[in-house]
């Protein structure tokens, strides 16, 4: 018997149906409970599975959670590091056709999203997007799981992303739209989302009963939000724009006043790493209304759930 995610890539948050999101959350919740109780898993669905980890950008959470998650389910991670000259020493296609002869899957963090789609198109083994300039789908999975653990069903609930219409926002908009949420974005002029992603999210929202709202002023968009989400103003690869970005994003900080304006029960979210005092204050990030560490914890479990469903010998879902 094979599950619906057997052999599947995850490149974009739009790759999953509502039922597939629910399957991953159910499996991840079970794995999380078991891990919290025993720090290990009885079932080892990834026994004998070897997965390459290719990171062309820095990472703490994603590297550690993919490697630890593979180990915890009996699999093995191979860090390829910078040593393979990805796309320089050898083409993406040649690398894909070699790796597929030896390994069972490929996790990749890179710049241009088209590299990940090319790798997936060329490779006969599943490819898992660990962040590109356009998307961060495993982050969105962990985020919506953390939010629903705190506030319950997400249908009709409102998440407002404050800041850059970037990779993290794109994936949240696509995931939230699939789940029937209202996803708002407050961004400064010139730092909006990709129009194709907004169009895709709007199409998903039209089916699910969700809503996509894109505007400017966080003080107009925050009221009535269940969650305010912050991410760095300067993403990896944008370091040369640092000064211009810090100037442009002044006023786009998730602070206590904005969180109170959102609502008395509203929570703050952040994918981490954070720059305290820029996109979020230390008081909010380190305070009881912030889910950042729950989001980080869930990375481990949603990724294990997806890897087990995609690469596991037996589907974990019951
Ligand atoms: N949130 C996240 O992806 O963290 P890292 O960049 O440390 O992996
Ligand atoms: N937008 C950030 C997310 C880091 C997890 C970046 O791309 O650097």
GROMACS .gro file of C-alpha atoms in nm, residues 19 51 53-54 107 117 161 190 208 306:
model
   10
   19UNK     CA    1  -0.616   1.672   0.241
   51UNK     CA    2   1.932   1.173   0.146
   53UNK     CA    3   2.163   1.787   0.188
   54UNK     CA    4   2.282   2.070  -0.039
  107UNK     CA    5   1.718   1.839   0.014
  117UNK     CA    6   1.251   2.289  -1.027
  161UNK     CA    7   0.264   3.927   0.744
  190UNK     CA    8   0.886   4.841  -0.387
  208UNK     CA    9  -1.108   2.721  -0.010
  306UNK     CA   10   0.685   1.455   0.483
   0.00000   0.00000   0.00000
